[in-house]
PDB file of C-alpha atoms and ligand atoms in Angstrom:
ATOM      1  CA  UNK D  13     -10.770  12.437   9.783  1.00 73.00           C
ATOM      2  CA  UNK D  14      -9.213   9.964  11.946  1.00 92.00           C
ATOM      3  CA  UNK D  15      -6.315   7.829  13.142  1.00 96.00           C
ATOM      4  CA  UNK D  16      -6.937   4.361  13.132  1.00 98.00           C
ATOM      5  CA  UNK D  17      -5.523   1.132  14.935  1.00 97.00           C
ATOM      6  CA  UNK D  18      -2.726  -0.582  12.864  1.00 98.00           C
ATOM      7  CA  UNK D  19      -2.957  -4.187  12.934  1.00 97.00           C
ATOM      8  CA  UNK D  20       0.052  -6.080  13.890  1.00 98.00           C
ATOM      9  CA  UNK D  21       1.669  -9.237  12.205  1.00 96.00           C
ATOM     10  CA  UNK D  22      -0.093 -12.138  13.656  1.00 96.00           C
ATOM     11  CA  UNK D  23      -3.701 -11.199  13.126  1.00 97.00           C
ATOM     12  CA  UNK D  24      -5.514 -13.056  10.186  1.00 97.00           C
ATOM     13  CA  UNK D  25      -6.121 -10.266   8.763  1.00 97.00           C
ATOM     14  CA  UNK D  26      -2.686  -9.647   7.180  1.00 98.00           C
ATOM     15  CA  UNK D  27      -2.873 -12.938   5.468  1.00 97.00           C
ATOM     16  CA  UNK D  28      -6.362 -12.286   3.280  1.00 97.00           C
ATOM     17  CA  UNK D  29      -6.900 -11.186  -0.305  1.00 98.00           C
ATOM     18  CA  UNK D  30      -8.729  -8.430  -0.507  1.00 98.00           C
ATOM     19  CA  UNK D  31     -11.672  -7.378  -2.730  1.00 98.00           C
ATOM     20  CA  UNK D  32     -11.573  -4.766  -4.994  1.00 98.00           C
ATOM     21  CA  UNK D  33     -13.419  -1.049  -4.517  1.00 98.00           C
ATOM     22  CA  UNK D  34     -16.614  -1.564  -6.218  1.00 98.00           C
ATOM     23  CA  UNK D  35     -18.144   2.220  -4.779  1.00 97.00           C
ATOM     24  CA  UNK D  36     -16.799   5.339  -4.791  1.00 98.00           C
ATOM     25  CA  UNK D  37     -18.621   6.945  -1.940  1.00 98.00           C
ATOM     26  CA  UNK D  38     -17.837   8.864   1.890  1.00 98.00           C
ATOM     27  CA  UNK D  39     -16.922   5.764   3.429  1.00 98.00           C
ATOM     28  CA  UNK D  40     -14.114   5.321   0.734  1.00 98.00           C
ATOM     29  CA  UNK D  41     -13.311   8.779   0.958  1.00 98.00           C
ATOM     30  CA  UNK D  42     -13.447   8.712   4.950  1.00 98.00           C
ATOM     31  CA  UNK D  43     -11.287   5.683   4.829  1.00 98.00           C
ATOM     32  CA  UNK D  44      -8.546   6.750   2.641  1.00 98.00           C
ATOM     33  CA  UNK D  45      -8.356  10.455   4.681  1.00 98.00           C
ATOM     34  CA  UNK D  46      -7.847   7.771   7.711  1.00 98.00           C
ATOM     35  CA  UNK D  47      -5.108   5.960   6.130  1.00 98.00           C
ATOM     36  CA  UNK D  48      -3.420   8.875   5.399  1.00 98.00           C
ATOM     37  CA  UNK D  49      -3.447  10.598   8.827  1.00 97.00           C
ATOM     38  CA  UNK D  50      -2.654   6.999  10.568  1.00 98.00           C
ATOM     39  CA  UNK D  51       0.889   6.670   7.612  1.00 98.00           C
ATOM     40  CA  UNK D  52       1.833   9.903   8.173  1.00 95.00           C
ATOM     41  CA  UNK D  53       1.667   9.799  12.221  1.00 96.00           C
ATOM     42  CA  UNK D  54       3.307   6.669  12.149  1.00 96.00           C
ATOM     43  CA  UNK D  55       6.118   8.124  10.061  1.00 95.00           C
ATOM     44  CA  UNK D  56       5.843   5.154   7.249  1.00 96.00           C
ATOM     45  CA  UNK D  57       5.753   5.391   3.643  1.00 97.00           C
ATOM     46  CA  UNK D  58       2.926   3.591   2.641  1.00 98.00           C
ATOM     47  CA  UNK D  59      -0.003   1.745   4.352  1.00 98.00           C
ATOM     48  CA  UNK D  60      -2.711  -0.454   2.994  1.00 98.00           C
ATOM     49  CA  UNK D  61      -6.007  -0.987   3.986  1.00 98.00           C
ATOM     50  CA  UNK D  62      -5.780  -4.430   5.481  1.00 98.00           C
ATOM     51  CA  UNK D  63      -3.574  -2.947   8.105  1.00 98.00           C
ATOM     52  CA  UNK D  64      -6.415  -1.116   9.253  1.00 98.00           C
ATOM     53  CA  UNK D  65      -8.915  -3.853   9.241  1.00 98.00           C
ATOM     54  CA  UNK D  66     -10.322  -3.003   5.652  1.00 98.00           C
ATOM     55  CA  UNK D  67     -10.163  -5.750   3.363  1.00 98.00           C
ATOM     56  CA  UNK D  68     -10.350  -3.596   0.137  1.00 98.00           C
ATOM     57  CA  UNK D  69      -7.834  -2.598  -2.684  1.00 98.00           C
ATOM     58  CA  UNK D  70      -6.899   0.750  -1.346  1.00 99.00           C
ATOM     59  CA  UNK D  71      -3.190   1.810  -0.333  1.00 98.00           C
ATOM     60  CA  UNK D  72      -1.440   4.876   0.501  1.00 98.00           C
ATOM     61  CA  UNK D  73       2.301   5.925  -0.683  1.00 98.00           C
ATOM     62  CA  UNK D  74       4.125   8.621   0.505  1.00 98.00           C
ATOM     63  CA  UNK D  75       7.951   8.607   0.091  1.00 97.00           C
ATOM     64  CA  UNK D  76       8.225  12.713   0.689  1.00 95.00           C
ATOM     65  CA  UNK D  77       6.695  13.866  -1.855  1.00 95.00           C
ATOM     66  CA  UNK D  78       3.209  13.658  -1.650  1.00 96.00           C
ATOM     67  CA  UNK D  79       0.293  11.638  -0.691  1.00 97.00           C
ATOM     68  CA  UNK D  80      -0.922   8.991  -3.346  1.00 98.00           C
ATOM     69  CA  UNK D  81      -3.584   7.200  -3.072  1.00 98.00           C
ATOM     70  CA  UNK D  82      -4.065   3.675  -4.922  1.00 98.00           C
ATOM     71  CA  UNK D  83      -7.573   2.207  -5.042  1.00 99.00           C
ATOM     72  CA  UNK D  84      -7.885  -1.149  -7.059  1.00 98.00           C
ATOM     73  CA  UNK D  85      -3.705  -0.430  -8.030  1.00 98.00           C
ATOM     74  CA  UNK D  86      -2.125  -2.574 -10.993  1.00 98.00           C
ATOM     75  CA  UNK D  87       1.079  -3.090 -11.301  1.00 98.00           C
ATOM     76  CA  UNK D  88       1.682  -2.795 -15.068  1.00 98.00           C
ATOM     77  CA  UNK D  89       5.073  -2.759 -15.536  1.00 98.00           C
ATOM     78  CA  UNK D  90       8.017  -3.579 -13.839  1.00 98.00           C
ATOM     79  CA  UNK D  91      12.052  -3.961 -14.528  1.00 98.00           C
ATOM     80  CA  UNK D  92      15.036  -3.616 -12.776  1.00 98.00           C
ATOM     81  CA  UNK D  93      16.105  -5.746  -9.528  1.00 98.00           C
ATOM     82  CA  UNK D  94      16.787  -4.124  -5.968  1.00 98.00           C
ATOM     83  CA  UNK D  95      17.947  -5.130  -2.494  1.00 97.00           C
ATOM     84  CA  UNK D  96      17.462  -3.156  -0.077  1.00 97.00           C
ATOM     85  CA  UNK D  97      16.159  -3.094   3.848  1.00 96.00           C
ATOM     86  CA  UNK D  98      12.416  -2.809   4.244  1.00 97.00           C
ATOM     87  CA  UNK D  99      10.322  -2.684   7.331  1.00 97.00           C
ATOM     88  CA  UNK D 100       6.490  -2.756   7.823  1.00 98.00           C
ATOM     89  CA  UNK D 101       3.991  -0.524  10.062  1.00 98.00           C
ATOM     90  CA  UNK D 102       3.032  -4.041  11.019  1.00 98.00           C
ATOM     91  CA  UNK D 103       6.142  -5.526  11.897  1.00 97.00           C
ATOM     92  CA  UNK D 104       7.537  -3.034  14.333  1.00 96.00           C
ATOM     93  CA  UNK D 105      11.003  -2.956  14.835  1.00 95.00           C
ATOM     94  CA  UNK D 106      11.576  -5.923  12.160  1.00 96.00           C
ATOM     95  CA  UNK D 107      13.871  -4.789   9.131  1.00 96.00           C
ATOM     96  CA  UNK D 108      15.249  -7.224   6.048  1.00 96.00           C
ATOM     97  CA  UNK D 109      16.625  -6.693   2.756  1.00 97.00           C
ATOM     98  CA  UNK D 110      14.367  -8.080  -0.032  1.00 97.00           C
ATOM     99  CA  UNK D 111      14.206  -8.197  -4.101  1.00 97.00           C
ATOM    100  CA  UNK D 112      12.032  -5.703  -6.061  1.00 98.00           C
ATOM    101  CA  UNK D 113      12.032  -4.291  -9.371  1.00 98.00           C
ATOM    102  CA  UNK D 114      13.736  -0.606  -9.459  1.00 98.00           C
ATOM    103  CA  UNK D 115      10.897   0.601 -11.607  1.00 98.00           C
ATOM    104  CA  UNK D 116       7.288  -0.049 -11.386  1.00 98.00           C
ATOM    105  CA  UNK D 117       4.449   1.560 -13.042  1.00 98.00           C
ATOM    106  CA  UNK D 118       0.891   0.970 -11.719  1.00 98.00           C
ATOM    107  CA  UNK D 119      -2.211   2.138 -12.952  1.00 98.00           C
ATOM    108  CA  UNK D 120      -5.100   2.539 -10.278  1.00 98.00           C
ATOM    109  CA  UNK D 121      -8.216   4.589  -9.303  1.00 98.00           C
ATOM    110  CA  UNK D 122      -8.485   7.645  -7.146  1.00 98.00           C
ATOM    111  CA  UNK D 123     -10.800   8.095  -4.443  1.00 98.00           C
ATOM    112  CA  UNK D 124     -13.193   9.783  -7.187  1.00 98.00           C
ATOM    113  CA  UNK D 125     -12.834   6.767  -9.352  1.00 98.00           C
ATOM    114  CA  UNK D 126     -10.798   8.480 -12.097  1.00 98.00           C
ATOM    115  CA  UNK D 127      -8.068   6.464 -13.373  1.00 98.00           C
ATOM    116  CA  UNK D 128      -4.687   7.187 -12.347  1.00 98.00           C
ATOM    117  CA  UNK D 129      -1.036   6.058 -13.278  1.00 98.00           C
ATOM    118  CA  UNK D 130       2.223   6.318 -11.398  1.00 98.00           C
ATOM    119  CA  UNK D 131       5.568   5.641 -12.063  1.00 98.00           C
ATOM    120  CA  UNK D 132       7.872   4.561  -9.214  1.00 98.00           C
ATOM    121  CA  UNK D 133      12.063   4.168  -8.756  1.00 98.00           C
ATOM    122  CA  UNK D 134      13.614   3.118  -5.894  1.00 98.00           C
ATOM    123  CA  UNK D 135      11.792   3.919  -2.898  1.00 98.00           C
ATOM    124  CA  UNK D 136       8.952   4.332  -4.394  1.00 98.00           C
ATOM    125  CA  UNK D 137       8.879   1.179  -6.380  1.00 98.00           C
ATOM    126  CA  UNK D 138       9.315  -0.591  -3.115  1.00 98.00           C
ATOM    127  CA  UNK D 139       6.366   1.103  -1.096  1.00 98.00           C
ATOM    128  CA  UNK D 140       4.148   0.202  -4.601  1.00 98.00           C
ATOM    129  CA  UNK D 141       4.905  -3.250  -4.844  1.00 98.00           C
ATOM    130  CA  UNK D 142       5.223  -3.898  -0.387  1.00 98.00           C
ATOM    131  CA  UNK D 143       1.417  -2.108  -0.512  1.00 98.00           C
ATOM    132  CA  UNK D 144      -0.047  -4.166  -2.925  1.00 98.00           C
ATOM    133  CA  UNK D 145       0.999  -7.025  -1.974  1.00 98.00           C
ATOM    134  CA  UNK D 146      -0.305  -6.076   1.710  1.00 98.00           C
ATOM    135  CA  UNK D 147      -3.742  -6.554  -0.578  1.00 98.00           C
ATOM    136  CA  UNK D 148      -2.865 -10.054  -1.401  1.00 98.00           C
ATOM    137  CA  UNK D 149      -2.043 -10.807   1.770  1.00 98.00           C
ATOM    138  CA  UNK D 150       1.542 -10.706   1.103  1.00 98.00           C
ATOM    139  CA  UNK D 151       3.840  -9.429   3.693  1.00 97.00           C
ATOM    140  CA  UNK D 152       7.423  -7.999   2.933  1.00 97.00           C
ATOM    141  CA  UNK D 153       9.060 -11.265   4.583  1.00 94.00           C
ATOM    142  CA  UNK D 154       8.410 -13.463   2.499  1.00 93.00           C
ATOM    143  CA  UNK D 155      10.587 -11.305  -0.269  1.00 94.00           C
ATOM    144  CA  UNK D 156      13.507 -11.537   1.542  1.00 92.00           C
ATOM    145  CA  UNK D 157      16.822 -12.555  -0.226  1.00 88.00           C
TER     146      UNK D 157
HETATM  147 NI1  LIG R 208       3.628  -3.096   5.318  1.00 96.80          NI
END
């Protein structure tokens, strides 16, 4: 297990759609271990794995109560409307307020490839929705209200 480099705004990388997880193997397993160690020394609450230089569906959430890991995530459900100040691993030091939904549910795959589901409020509904759209290329900026 590892920490790895987080890529910074700027670098094409950040801008690409990624491909989903078609194997559930080590290197998946290696990578998401990674992503974990590199979120939780960088004190952020979610990372995805284009910050890392991985252009696959796989993010990491972890608002305080636990590491979850999203490989291929959905979002199936959403309601509610929030504002509230986000920042980015990528973005250091850069902070604005943007629009999510309170609630989110998403439905994913774990490293093992056994479907999962998650529900998210608040916090967490923001990390779901600012990860996956880190796999669309999507950074938080461009929710800003
Ligand atoms: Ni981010």
């Amino acid at each position: 297990m590892g920490i790895r480099n987080i890529v910074l705004e700027g670098d094409p990388l950040l801008c690409k759609k990624c491909r989903e997880v078609e194997k559930f193997d080590d290197r998946l397993s290696n990578l998401i271990d990674d992503m974990i160690n590199t979120m939780n020394k960088a004190e952020g609450v979610g990372l995805a794995a284009p910050q890392v230089g991985v252009l696959r569906r796989v993010a990491v959430v972890n608002v305080g109560d636990g590491n979850i890991e999203l490989v291929n995530p959905v979002i199936v459900d959403s309601s509610g409307e929030q504002r509230e100040e986000e920042g980015c691993l990528s973005c250091p030091g850069q902070y604005a307020v943007t629009l999510r939904p309170m609630f989110v549910t998403v439905e994913a795959f774990d490293r093992f490839g056994k479907k999962v589901k998650y529900m998210g409020k608040a916090l967490k509904a923001r990390a779901f929705c600012h990860e996956i759209d880190h796999l669309d290329g999507i950074l938080f900026k461009s929710r800003t209200v």
